[in-house]
Short mmCIF file of C-alpha atoms in Angstrom, two decimals:
data_model
loop_
_atom_site.label_atom_id
_atom_site.label_comp_id
_atom_site.label_asym_id
_atom_site.label_seq_id
_atom_site.Cartn_x
_atom_site.Cartn_y
_atom_site.Cartn_z
CA MET A 7 -102.87 -120.20 7.81
CA SER A 8 -102.40 -118.73 4.37
CA GLY A 9 -105.13 -116.40 3.25
CA SER A 10 -105.46 -117.95 -0.20
CA ASP A 11 -108.82 -119.66 0.51
CA ARG A 12 -110.52 -117.03 2.57
CA LEU A 13 -109.12 -113.56 3.05
CA GLU A 14 -109.37 -112.17 6.57
CA ASN A 15 -109.67 -108.61 5.37
CA VAL A 16 -111.47 -108.92 2.03
CA ASN A 17 -111.47 -105.30 1.05
CA PRO A 18 -108.62 -103.36 2.64
CA GLN A 19 -108.38 -99.63 2.25
CA ILE A 20 -105.52 -98.65 -0.03
CA HIS A 21 -103.58 -95.52 0.81
CA SER A 22 -101.45 -93.31 -1.39
CA THR A 23 -97.72 -93.80 -1.15
CA ALA A 24 -94.92 -91.38 -0.39
CA GLY A 25 -92.72 -90.34 -3.28
CA GLN A 26 -89.04 -91.10 -3.69
CA ARG A 27 -86.83 -89.45 -1.16
CA PRO A 28 -85.01 -86.52 -2.81
CA VAL A 29 -81.27 -87.04 -2.76
CA THR A 30 -79.51 -84.03 -1.28
CA ALA A 31 -76.05 -82.76 -2.07
CA ALA A 32 -74.92 -83.47 1.48
CA GLU A 33 -75.85 -87.13 1.08
CA LEU A 34 -73.63 -87.45 -1.95
CA ASP A 35 -70.76 -85.78 -0.16
CA ASN A 36 -68.70 -88.51 1.50
CA SER A 37 -67.14 -86.06 3.92
CA VAL A 38 -70.51 -85.34 5.57
CA THR A 39 -71.72 -87.81 8.23
CA ASP A 40 -75.19 -88.93 7.31
CA PRO A 41 -76.91 -90.55 10.28
CA ILE A 42 -79.68 -93.07 9.67
CA ASP A 43 -83.08 -91.41 10.07
CA ALA A 44 -86.73 -92.44 10.20
CA ARG A 45 -87.21 -91.86 6.47
CA GLU A 46 -84.35 -94.20 5.64
CA VAL A 47 -85.80 -96.91 7.88
CA PHE A 48 -89.22 -96.30 6.33
CA ASP A 49 -87.72 -96.77 2.87
CA LEU A 50 -86.42 -100.16 4.00
CA VAL A 51 -89.78 -101.45 5.20
CA ARG A 52 -92.36 -99.68 2.98
CA ASP A 53 -92.10 -102.19 0.14
CA ILE A 54 -92.46 -105.32 2.26
CA ALA A 55 -95.38 -107.28 0.86
CA ASP A 56 -98.51 -107.92 2.90
CA PRO A 57 -98.82 -111.71 3.39
CA GLU A 58 -102.46 -111.60 2.29
CA HIS A 59 -102.70 -109.04 -0.50
CA PRO A 60 -100.47 -108.14 -3.46
CA LEU A 61 -99.92 -104.78 -1.79
CA THR A 62 -97.13 -103.21 0.20
CA LEU A 63 -97.20 -102.44 3.92
CA GLU A 64 -97.08 -98.77 2.97
CA GLN A 65 -100.14 -99.01 0.70
CA LEU A 66 -102.09 -100.60 3.56
CA ASN A 67 -100.83 -98.02 6.10
CA VAL A 68 -99.37 -100.88 8.15
CA VAL A 69 -96.13 -98.91 8.34
CA GLU A 70 -95.91 -95.12 8.48
CA GLN A 71 -92.88 -92.89 8.71
CA GLU A 72 -94.43 -91.06 11.70
CA LEU A 73 -94.45 -94.31 13.67
CA ILE A 74 -90.73 -94.92 13.24
CA GLU A 75 -88.26 -93.56 15.76
CA VAL A 76 -84.52 -93.60 15.25
CA ASP A 77 -81.88 -92.60 17.77
CA PRO A 78 -78.60 -92.99 15.86
CA ALA A 79 -76.46 -92.01 18.85
CA ALA A 80 -77.99 -94.66 21.12
CA GLY A 81 -78.28 -97.11 18.22
CA LEU A 82 -82.04 -97.58 18.66
CA VAL A 83 -84.66 -98.16 15.98
CA GLN A 84 -88.27 -98.46 17.07
CA VAL A 85 -90.92 -99.36 14.54
CA GLN A 86 -94.63 -99.49 15.29
CA PHE A 87 -96.86 -101.22 12.79
CA THR A 88 -100.64 -101.19 12.53
CA PRO A 89 -102.42 -104.38 11.39
CA THR A 90 -105.35 -103.58 9.06
CA ILE A 91 -107.84 -105.38 11.33
CA PRO A 92 -107.63 -105.99 15.12
CA HIS A 93 -107.83 -109.77 14.80
CA CYS A 94 -105.31 -110.13 11.98
CA SER A 95 -103.65 -113.52 12.41
CA MET A 96 -100.76 -112.35 10.22
CA ALA A 97 -99.61 -109.71 12.72
CA THR A 98 -96.71 -111.78 14.03
CA LEU A 99 -95.59 -112.69 10.52
CA ILE A 100 -95.71 -109.03 9.43
CA GLY A 101 -93.73 -107.98 12.51
CA LEU A 102 -91.22 -110.75 11.90
CA SER A 103 -90.78 -109.66 8.27
CA ILE A 104 -90.11 -106.07 9.36
CA LYS A 105 -87.65 -107.24 12.00
CA VAL A 106 -85.78 -109.60 9.65
CA LYS A 107 -85.59 -106.96 6.92
CA LEU A 108 -84.14 -104.38 9.32
CA GLU A 109 -81.74 -106.84 10.91
CA ARG A 110 -80.42 -107.68 7.46
CA SER A 111 -80.18 -104.05 6.33
CA LEU A 112 -79.09 -101.92 9.28
CA PRO A 113 -75.61 -101.88 10.84
CA ALA A 114 -75.25 -104.53 13.54
CA ARG A 115 -74.93 -102.02 16.36
CA PHE A 116 -78.62 -101.03 16.07
CA LYS A 117 -81.16 -102.50 18.50
CA ILE A 118 -84.38 -103.02 16.59
CA ASP A 119 -87.70 -103.03 18.44
CA VAL A 120 -90.78 -103.86 16.40
CA ARG A 121 -94.12 -103.44 18.15
CA ILE A 122 -97.80 -103.16 17.32
CA THR A 123 -99.23 -99.62 17.39
CA PRO A 124 -100.93 -99.45 20.82
CA GLY A 125 -104.63 -100.25 20.65
CA SER A 126 -104.61 -101.63 17.10
CA HIS A 127 -104.65 -105.36 17.78
CA ALA A 128 -106.50 -107.76 20.07
CA SER A 129 -103.39 -109.74 21.00
CA GLU A 130 -101.04 -106.76 21.11
CA ARG A 131 -99.21 -107.85 24.28
CA ALA A 132 -98.67 -111.41 23.13
CA VAL A 133 -97.45 -110.41 19.66
CA ASN A 134 -95.11 -107.75 21.09
CA LYS A 135 -93.65 -110.26 23.54
CA GLN A 136 -92.99 -112.78 20.75
CA LEU A 137 -91.34 -110.17 18.54
CA ALA A 138 -89.16 -108.95 21.42
CA ASP A 139 -87.97 -112.49 22.21
CA LYS A 140 -84.76 -112.76 20.21
CA GLU A 141 -84.47 -116.46 20.91
CA ARG A 142 -87.87 -117.17 19.38
CA VAL A 143 -87.04 -114.88 16.46
CA ALA A 144 -83.71 -116.70 15.98
CA ALA A 145 -85.40 -120.10 16.08
CA ALA A 146 -88.08 -118.89 13.65
CA THR A 147 -85.56 -117.60 11.14
CA GLU A 148 -83.68 -120.90 11.37
CA ASN A 149 -86.85 -122.72 10.42
CA GLY A 150 -86.60 -123.17 6.63
CA ARG A 151 -90.32 -123.15 5.90
CA LEU A 152 -91.08 -120.07 7.97
CA LEU A 153 -88.05 -118.27 6.57
CA GLU A 154 -89.34 -118.95 3.07
CA VAL A 155 -92.66 -117.26 3.94
CA VAL A 156 -90.80 -114.29 5.42
CA ASN A 157 -88.54 -114.06 2.38
CA GLN A 158 -91.61 -114.01 0.12
CA CYS A 159 -92.89 -110.99 2.03
CA LEU A 160 -89.53 -109.29 1.58
CA VAL A 161 -89.80 -109.44 -2.21
CA PRO A 162 -91.71 -106.26 -3.11
CA PRO A 163 -95.06 -107.04 -4.84
CA ALA A 164 -94.01 -105.18 -8.01
CA ALA A 165 -90.85 -107.29 -8.34
CA ALA A 166 -92.83 -110.46 -7.61
CA GLY A 167 -95.04 -109.74 -10.61
CA GLY A 168 -97.85 -107.75 -8.98
CA ALA A 169 -101.33 -109.24 -8.67
CA MET B 19 -91.24 -105.39 53.76
CA ILE B 20 -89.10 -105.27 50.64
CA ARG B 21 -85.74 -103.56 50.64
CA VAL B 22 -84.53 -102.33 47.34
CA LEU B 23 -81.60 -100.45 45.94
CA ASP B 24 -82.55 -97.71 43.55
CA GLU B 25 -80.48 -96.38 40.67
CA ASN B 26 -78.24 -94.40 42.98
CA GLY B 27 -77.73 -97.27 45.34
CA GLY B 28 -80.22 -95.81 47.80
CA LEU B 29 -82.00 -98.12 50.17
CA LEU B 30 -85.78 -97.96 49.95
CA ASN B 31 -88.21 -99.39 52.43
CA ILE B 32 -91.90 -99.80 51.71
CA THR B 33 -93.19 -99.22 55.18
CA ASN B 34 -95.66 -96.50 54.52
CA TYR B 35 -99.22 -97.31 53.55
CA PHE B 36 -99.49 -94.06 51.62
CA PHE B 37 -96.77 -95.08 49.20
CA PHE B 38 -98.13 -98.56 49.10
CA HIS B 39 -101.43 -97.16 47.84
CA ILE B 40 -99.70 -95.07 45.19
CA TYR B 41 -97.85 -98.19 44.17
CA ILE B 42 -101.04 -100.26 43.87
CA PHE B 43 -102.69 -97.46 41.89
CA LEU B 44 -99.75 -97.39 39.47
CA GLN B 45 -99.85 -101.14 39.14
CA ILE B 46 -103.51 -101.03 38.08
CA TYR B 47 -102.85 -98.04 35.84
CA CYS B 48 -99.98 -99.85 34.15
CA LEU B 49 -101.94 -103.03 33.70
CA ALA B 50 -104.61 -101.01 31.95
CA THR B 51 -102.44 -98.83 29.76
CA CYS B 52 -98.80 -99.77 29.66
CA SER B 53 -97.80 -101.84 26.66
CA ASN B 54 -94.08 -101.29 26.97
CA HIS B 55 -92.77 -103.90 29.33
CA TYR B 56 -89.41 -102.19 29.76
CA PHE B 57 -91.24 -99.45 31.58
CA ASN B 58 -93.04 -101.61 34.08
CA THR B 59 -94.78 -100.76 37.29
CA TYR B 60 -91.77 -101.13 39.47
CA ASN B 61 -89.59 -98.85 37.41
CA LEU B 62 -92.37 -96.28 37.24
CA PHE B 63 -92.90 -96.45 40.98
CA TRP B 64 -89.25 -96.15 41.90
CA THR B 65 -88.44 -93.54 39.32
CA LEU B 66 -91.39 -91.22 39.79
CA ILE B 67 -92.56 -91.69 43.34
CA ALA B 68 -90.27 -93.55 45.64
CA SER B 69 -86.71 -92.66 44.75
CA PRO B 70 -87.05 -88.83 44.94
CA LEU B 71 -88.81 -89.14 48.30
CA PHE B 72 -86.40 -91.59 49.80
CA ALA B 73 -83.28 -90.17 48.21
CA VAL B 74 -82.21 -88.43 51.39
CA GLY B 75 -79.82 -90.59 53.31
CA SER B 76 -79.24 -93.05 50.49
CA THR B 77 -75.79 -94.39 49.81
CA ALA B 78 -74.26 -93.76 46.39
CA VAL B 79 -73.24 -96.42 43.90
CA THR B 80 -69.66 -97.22 44.69
CA MET B 81 -67.87 -98.42 41.60
CA SER B 82 -65.29 -99.81 43.95
CA ARG B 83 -63.98 -102.44 41.60
CA LYS B 84 -62.77 -102.58 38.02
CA LEU B 85 -63.64 -105.08 35.35
CA GLU B 86 -60.39 -105.44 33.38
CA PRO B 87 -60.39 -107.13 29.99
CA VAL B 88 -58.21 -110.26 29.89
CA CYS B 89 -58.74 -111.43 26.33
CA SER B 90 -61.21 -111.61 23.47
CA LEU B 91 -61.70 -115.00 21.82
CA SER B 92 -62.83 -115.05 18.21
CA GLY B 93 -63.68 -118.09 16.13
CA HIS B 94 -67.43 -118.51 16.23
CA THR B 95 -69.05 -117.35 13.01
CA ASP B 96 -72.44 -116.45 14.50
CA ARG B 97 -73.83 -115.21 17.82
CA VAL B 98 -72.53 -116.95 20.93
CA TRP B 99 -75.37 -117.99 23.25
CA GLN B 100 -73.69 -119.40 26.33
CA VAL B 101 -70.39 -120.08 28.08
CA ALA B 102 -69.59 -122.68 30.76
CA TRP B 103 -66.45 -123.56 32.75
CA ASP B 104 -65.29 -127.06 33.56
CA PRO B 105 -65.05 -127.63 37.34
CA ALA B 106 -61.24 -127.43 37.23
CA GLY B 107 -61.47 -123.96 35.69
CA ARG B 108 -59.11 -124.93 32.88
CA THR B 109 -61.54 -125.37 29.97
CA LEU B 110 -64.20 -122.93 28.87
CA ALA B 111 -66.97 -124.13 26.55
CA SER B 112 -68.96 -121.79 24.32
CA CYS B 113 -71.87 -122.56 22.02
CA SER B 114 -73.20 -120.67 19.07
CA ALA B 115 -75.78 -120.21 16.34
CA ASP B 116 -72.99 -121.47 14.04
CA LYS B 117 -74.06 -124.97 15.27
CA THR B 118 -70.75 -125.66 17.03
CA VAL B 119 -69.34 -125.84 20.52
CA ARG B 120 -65.83 -124.52 21.03
CA LEU B 121 -63.56 -125.51 23.88
CA TRP B 122 -61.04 -122.88 24.93
CA SER B 123 -58.04 -123.39 27.19
CA GLU B 124 -55.03 -121.50 28.38
CA THR B 125 -51.63 -122.38 26.99
CA GLY B 126 -48.32 -120.57 27.37
CA ALA B 127 -49.41 -118.10 24.73
CA GLY B 128 -52.73 -117.26 26.37
CA TRP B 129 -56.27 -118.50 25.79
CA SER B 130 -57.06 -120.21 22.50
CA CYS B 131 -59.48 -122.64 20.93
CA ALA B 132 -58.39 -126.21 21.58
CA THR B 133 -61.30 -128.18 20.12
CA ILE B 134 -64.35 -127.57 17.94
CA LEU B 135 -67.33 -129.89 18.40
CA ALA B 136 -69.05 -129.56 15.05
CA ASP B 137 -70.83 -132.80 14.26
CA GLY B 138 -73.41 -133.07 17.03
CA HIS B 139 -76.14 -130.64 16.09
CA GLU B 140 -77.99 -129.56 12.97
CA ARG B 141 -79.12 -126.22 14.31
CA THR B 142 -78.11 -123.52 16.82
CA VAL B 143 -76.46 -124.82 19.97
CA ARG B 144 -78.21 -122.82 22.68
CA GLY B 145 -76.68 -124.14 25.91
CA VAL B 146 -73.68 -126.02 27.33
CA ALA B 147 -72.76 -127.45 30.74
CA PHE B 148 -69.91 -129.54 32.16
CA SER B 149 -70.63 -132.45 34.51
CA PRO B 150 -69.29 -132.05 38.08
CA SER B 151 -66.44 -134.49 37.31
CA GLY B 152 -65.49 -132.48 34.23
CA ARG B 153 -65.56 -135.59 32.09
CA LEU B 154 -68.82 -134.95 30.27
CA LEU B 155 -70.12 -131.93 28.42
CA ALA B 156 -73.80 -131.60 27.61
CA SER B 157 -75.15 -129.34 24.86
CA ALA B 158 -78.69 -128.20 24.05
CA SER B 159 -79.79 -127.41 20.51
CA PHE B 160 -82.66 -125.93 18.54
CA ASP B 161 -82.61 -129.27 16.66
CA SER B 162 -84.66 -130.54 19.67
CA THR B 163 -81.91 -132.79 21.00
CA ALA B 164 -79.34 -132.63 23.74
CA ALA B 165 -75.92 -134.20 23.17
CA VAL B 166 -73.37 -135.53 25.63
CA TRP B 167 -69.68 -135.33 24.75
CA ASP B 168 -67.00 -137.43 26.45
CA ARG B 169 -63.56 -136.03 27.32
CA GLU B 170 -62.21 -139.59 27.64
CA GLN B 171 -63.12 -140.28 24.00
CA ALA B 172 -61.41 -137.15 22.71
CA TRP B 173 -64.69 -135.23 23.01
CA GLU B 174 -66.62 -137.57 20.74
CA CYS B 175 -70.38 -137.18 20.82
CA ALA B 176 -71.18 -140.13 23.08
CA ALA B 177 -74.95 -139.82 23.47
CA THR B 178 -77.85 -137.96 21.90
CA LEU B 179 -80.92 -137.42 24.06
CA GLU B 180 -84.12 -137.30 22.06
CA GLY B 181 -87.52 -136.64 23.52
CA HIS B 182 -88.28 -132.95 23.39
CA GLU B 183 -90.72 -131.86 20.70
CA SER B 184 -89.03 -128.57 19.86
CA GLU B 185 -85.94 -126.44 20.57
CA VAL B 186 -83.93 -127.47 23.63
CA LYS B 187 -82.84 -124.29 25.36
CA ALA B 188 -80.64 -125.34 28.27
CA VAL B 189 -78.89 -128.22 30.00
CA ALA B 190 -77.72 -128.58 33.61
CA TRP B 191 -76.05 -131.36 35.64
CA SER B 192 -77.02 -132.08 39.24
CA ARG B 193 -74.25 -131.70 41.84
CA SER B 194 -73.59 -135.48 41.90
CA GLY B 195 -73.64 -135.80 38.12
CA LYS B 196 -76.42 -138.37 38.40
CA TYR B 197 -79.06 -136.23 36.71
CA LEU B 198 -79.05 -134.08 33.61
CA ALA B 199 -81.91 -131.60 33.25
CA THR B 200 -83.02 -130.27 29.86
CA CYS B 201 -85.73 -127.74 29.02
CA SER B 202 -87.47 -126.76 25.83
CA ARG B 203 -89.90 -124.59 23.95
CA ASP B 204 -92.31 -127.54 24.33
CA LYS B 205 -92.88 -126.20 27.91
CA SER B 206 -91.35 -129.25 29.56
CA VAL B 207 -88.34 -129.97 31.75
CA TRP B 208 -86.89 -133.47 31.40
CA LEU B 209 -84.71 -135.16 33.98
CA TRP B 210 -82.36 -137.75 32.55
CA GLU B 211 -80.69 -140.20 34.90
CA LEU B 212 -77.19 -141.40 34.04
CA THR B 213 -77.69 -145.12 34.69
CA ASP B 214 -74.33 -146.34 33.38
CA ASP B 215 -71.44 -143.93 33.35
CA ARG B 216 -69.16 -146.30 31.37
CA GLU B 217 -71.59 -146.93 28.53
CA LEU B 218 -73.15 -143.48 29.03
CA ASP B 219 -76.72 -144.73 29.18
CA PHE B 220 -79.39 -142.22 30.09
CA GLU B 221 -82.95 -142.93 31.15
CA CYS B 222 -85.73 -140.40 31.42
CA ALA B 223 -86.45 -140.08 35.15
CA ALA B 224 -89.18 -137.44 34.94
CA VAL B 225 -90.99 -135.08 32.60
CA LEU B 226 -92.02 -131.96 34.51
CA MET B 227 -94.78 -129.91 32.91
CA ALA B 228 -95.13 -127.03 35.37
CA HIS B 229 -94.54 -124.13 32.99
CA THR B 230 -97.26 -122.78 30.73
CA GLN B 231 -94.81 -121.47 28.07
CA ASP B 232 -91.22 -122.09 26.80
CA VAL B 233 -88.75 -123.01 29.50
CA LYS B 234 -85.63 -120.92 28.97
CA ARG B 235 -83.20 -122.22 31.61
CA VAL B 236 -82.66 -124.94 34.20
CA SER B 237 -80.26 -124.73 37.14
CA TRP B 238 -79.45 -127.21 39.95
CA SER B 239 -78.74 -126.27 43.53
CA PRO B 240 -75.02 -126.73 44.29
CA VAL B 241 -75.80 -128.48 47.60
CA GLU B 242 -78.80 -130.76 47.04
CA ASP B 243 -80.88 -132.40 44.31
CA ARG B 244 -83.15 -129.45 43.83
CA LEU B 245 -83.83 -127.85 40.46
CA ALA B 246 -84.97 -124.39 39.40
CA SER B 247 -86.37 -123.51 35.97
CA CYS B 248 -87.61 -120.28 34.44
CA GLY B 249 -89.22 -119.10 31.25
CA TYR B 250 -91.55 -117.21 28.98
CA ASP B 251 -94.43 -117.46 31.49
CA ASP B 252 -92.53 -114.92 33.66
CA THR B 253 -92.04 -117.39 36.53
CA VAL B 254 -89.31 -119.38 38.26
CA ARG B 255 -90.31 -122.86 39.39
CA LEU B 256 -88.66 -125.27 41.80
CA TYR B 257 -88.62 -129.07 41.85
CA ARG B 258 -87.41 -131.65 44.37
CA ASP B 259 -87.30 -135.39 44.82
CA ASP B 260 -89.77 -136.30 47.56
CA GLY B 261 -88.25 -139.79 47.82
CA ASP B 262 -90.77 -141.30 45.47
CA ASP B 263 -91.22 -138.90 42.66
CA TRP B 264 -90.08 -135.55 41.36
CA VAL B 265 -92.53 -132.92 42.53
CA THR B 266 -93.06 -129.29 41.67
CA GLY B 267 -92.59 -126.95 44.61
CA ALA B 268 -92.61 -123.19 44.84
CA VAL B 269 -93.58 -120.88 41.98
CA LEU B 270 -91.74 -117.56 42.15
CA LYS B 271 -93.83 -114.78 40.65
CA GLY B 272 -92.85 -111.13 40.40
CA HIS B 273 -91.14 -110.53 37.06
CA SER B 274 -93.31 -108.77 34.50
CA SER B 275 -91.79 -110.50 31.47
CA THR B 276 -89.78 -113.57 30.40
CA VAL B 277 -87.29 -114.84 32.95
CA TRP B 278 -84.17 -115.64 30.93
CA ALA B 279 -81.91 -117.12 33.59
CA VAL B 280 -81.73 -118.39 37.15
CA ALA B 281 -78.62 -118.88 39.28
CA TRP B 282 -78.14 -120.30 42.79
CA ASP B 283 -75.76 -118.80 45.32
CA GLY B 284 -72.86 -120.96 46.51
CA ALA B 285 -74.73 -122.13 49.60
CA GLY B 286 -77.87 -123.11 47.67
CA LYS B 287 -79.94 -120.81 49.89
CA ARG B 288 -80.88 -118.09 47.44
CA ILE B 289 -81.71 -117.74 43.76
CA ALA B 290 -81.08 -114.81 41.42
CA SER B 291 -83.33 -114.45 38.37
CA ALA B 292 -82.72 -112.26 35.31
CA SER B 293 -85.61 -111.01 33.21
CA ASP B 294 -86.66 -109.35 30.00
CA ASP B 295 -88.30 -106.71 32.25
CA GLY B 296 -84.78 -105.30 32.82
CA THR B 297 -84.52 -106.36 36.46
CA VAL B 298 -82.80 -108.99 38.56
CA ARG B 299 -84.59 -110.44 41.58
CA ILE B 300 -83.11 -112.23 44.55
CA TRP B 301 -85.28 -114.92 46.13
CA ALA B 302 -84.77 -116.71 49.45
CA GLU B 303 -86.45 -119.64 51.11
CA THR B 304 -87.91 -117.60 53.94
CA GLN B 305 -89.86 -120.51 55.38
CA PRO B 306 -88.54 -123.95 54.57
CA PRO B 307 -89.71 -126.10 53.03
CA ASP B 308 -90.53 -124.30 49.81
CA GLN B 309 -91.89 -120.95 50.96
CA TRP B 310 -89.86 -118.55 48.84
CA SER B 311 -90.09 -114.79 48.61
CA CYS B 312 -88.40 -112.00 46.75
CA VAL B 313 -85.94 -110.35 49.15
CA ALA B 314 -84.27 -107.88 46.79
CA LEU B 315 -84.96 -106.21 43.46
CA LEU B 316 -82.15 -104.81 41.32
CA SER B 317 -84.04 -102.26 39.26
CA GLY B 318 -82.95 -99.25 37.22
CA PHE B 319 -79.48 -100.58 36.37
CA HIS B 320 -80.16 -102.35 33.07
CA GLN B 321 -81.36 -100.54 29.94
CA ARG B 322 -82.73 -103.61 28.20
CA ALA B 323 -83.44 -107.30 28.81
CA VAL B 324 -81.13 -109.10 31.23
CA TYR B 325 -80.18 -112.35 29.51
CA ASP B 326 -78.02 -114.01 32.13
CA VAL B 327 -77.02 -113.84 35.75
CA ALA B 328 -74.17 -115.68 37.49
CA TRP B 329 -73.46 -115.93 41.20
CA CYS B 330 -69.78 -116.47 42.03
CA PRO B 331 -69.35 -119.20 44.64
CA LEU B 332 -65.88 -117.87 45.56
CA THR B 333 -66.58 -114.15 46.00
CA GLY B 334 -70.38 -113.89 46.29
CA LEU B 335 -70.36 -111.36 43.42
CA LEU B 336 -73.28 -111.30 41.02
CA ALA B 337 -72.62 -110.69 37.30
CA THR B 338 -75.24 -109.91 34.65
CA ALA B 339 -75.33 -110.04 30.84
CA CYS B 340 -77.59 -107.45 29.27
CA GLY B 341 -79.14 -106.61 25.90
CA ASP B 342 -77.68 -103.09 26.29
CA ASP B 343 -74.20 -104.58 25.51
CA ALA B 344 -72.99 -104.18 29.10
CA VAL B 345 -71.58 -106.56 31.69
CA ARG B 346 -72.28 -105.50 35.29
CA VAL B 347 -71.06 -106.77 38.63
CA PHE B 348 -73.05 -106.37 41.86
CA ALA B 349 -71.93 -106.95 45.44
CA GLU B 350 -74.01 -107.56 48.50
CA GLU B 351 -73.79 -104.66 50.94
CA PRO B 352 -72.27 -105.88 54.18
CA GLY B 353 -74.50 -105.66 57.24
CA ALA B 354 -77.56 -104.61 55.28
CA GLY B 355 -79.58 -107.50 56.54
CA ASP B 356 -82.11 -106.53 59.17
CA GLY B 357 -84.71 -109.24 58.93
CA GLY B 358 -82.44 -111.12 56.53
CA ALA B 359 -83.20 -108.80 53.60
CA PRO B 360 -80.07 -108.33 51.48
CA ALA B 361 -79.17 -105.22 49.51
CA PHE B 362 -77.01 -105.23 46.40
CA GLY B 363 -74.97 -102.41 44.91
CA LEU B 364 -73.40 -102.01 41.48
CA VAL B 365 -69.63 -102.21 41.97
CA ALA B 366 -68.33 -102.49 38.40
CA SER B 367 -69.62 -102.25 34.85
CA VAL B 368 -68.35 -102.17 31.29
CA PRO B 369 -70.93 -100.33 29.14
CA ARG B 370 -69.67 -101.68 25.79
CA ALA B 371 -68.43 -105.04 26.95
CA HIS B 372 -69.53 -106.51 23.61
CA GLY B 373 -70.36 -104.85 20.28
CA ARG B 374 -73.91 -106.20 20.52
CA ASP B 375 -76.19 -107.90 23.11
CA VAL B 376 -74.40 -109.82 25.84
CA ASN B 377 -76.03 -113.24 26.16
CA ALA B 378 -74.09 -114.99 28.89
CA VAL B 379 -71.80 -114.56 31.87
CA SER B 380 -70.03 -117.27 33.86
CA TRP B 381 -67.61 -117.08 36.81
CA SER B 382 -64.51 -119.25 36.94
CA PRO B 383 -65.06 -121.90 39.61
CA THR B 384 -61.40 -121.84 40.66
CA GLU B 385 -59.96 -118.38 40.05
CA ARG B 386 -61.43 -115.54 42.08
CA GLY B 387 -62.93 -112.78 39.96
CA LEU B 388 -62.32 -114.36 36.54
CA LEU B 389 -65.44 -113.90 34.44
CA ALA B 390 -66.34 -115.14 30.95
CA SER B 391 -68.94 -113.45 28.76
CA ALA B 392 -70.44 -114.14 25.33
CA GLY B 393 -72.35 -111.98 22.90
CA ASP B 394 -74.17 -111.45 19.63
CA ASP B 395 -70.87 -110.06 18.27
CA ASN B 396 -69.67 -113.70 17.90
CA LEU B 397 -67.08 -113.16 20.64
CA VAL B 398 -66.23 -114.80 23.93
CA LYS B 399 -64.43 -112.50 26.36
CA LEU B 400 -62.63 -112.95 29.64
CA TRP B 401 -62.57 -110.31 32.36
CA ARG B 402 -60.95 -109.97 35.74
CA VAL B 403 -62.68 -108.15 38.58
CA SER B 404 -60.19 -106.30 40.74
CA GLU B 405 -60.29 -106.97 44.47
CA GLU B 406 -61.65 -104.13 46.57
#
């Protein structure tokens, strides 16, 4: 399943990345409530490594801030991700990495829905159903080998030593 | 004709061909375009077309009862997946991703944990069920085994049932205690026969391969040896013993996503199913043997997946556990049954029953209106539904 022998997408397009989020005075002020927003969620997932390339999900445009919706009052986070090719067999693994990262990072009250951007993948329905099934996700993250693969994706490529 | 209660408790009848055509059009439209299963055809139909048109003359939701908290039981260190009562209503079992089963009972000082069963499973314990005699407790685990614990041996693990290829998701005892059903991600349902109840020997009586995807839950009829299962293939399936062999009977189709749970009513005549599509369906055997149809749809009440449904044999109340953190209680409307079609109304709900998803609900078999729930917040809670 690993792409080490034969890459599925040999020559992916690399996109420019967003800069660091400027820290505002209000954010540093502890007396001001600072609800979680789309940019904050984007910052959590942008550096997840692509399972196939030594690149981040942001560099491959797999995740984009515009495709993240956050409703702090209702406790909802919805992330759409766009696989680089419509037959990408890594789509479920990428989605799982995003989900695990957000579950580990966000407060427990948030419901996290991770879905494929509509129209961007051949098995969109099947992948979305798997990612929405919390029992399958729980069983997957209890599986040591699979968790190791997910954890590898969660180490940003720069920290892992780049290419 | 289907009779349905909409969000406001209004009664809707599909009698008009015009609306039927709009409905079919929407169904095709949704199949072609709709990727979000929470917003399925039915919801779209009721919300946009049917409910405004039929709203006149509908009865309002009557929150005629209250769901009062009794106690909150902490101890599990990870999400709690299921709760089950012993038949005497004195012990409550809960199972968790922390790999343990806890047994709770009431003492003078209230409910507390009496026993922890920690050495039976290597992974998440997904399901628990007491045998009809109350002596045995079965547990289902992601470690692909089911375990049987014996009250008479101080809750020692007395048997381990191996056979499934992957995660076991649920366990259920038949009304006589002769059969134990297990189901798994390997798409199969196994029936184990208790051949020696002193030595606790089990033999595999049947492997039923009707489902095309994971089987999430199994549930026996309370009046006969008839089994229902449901799962990731969006269906409910029924099985019976034809005297010679276990055969697959009706397939109940209608949900647009995973069916997480099935529950029989006290008389064994109807089945409630809870789904990831955010609805609960009521099915009845309209033409015995084995001709089942959906007689009611509870749509528009739940904001997210419905993970469990429980039908109280004492009161007839239906409780649901939902991914929107709420516990809801529904009652059948009296006298709503022309042509035998029931109608259900929401009579009580607690929006933040748990701090996270609610995974399970279970009615006390002996005390009217006593309900247990379990959630992703690691808690087990007890509630009491007030009488009307």
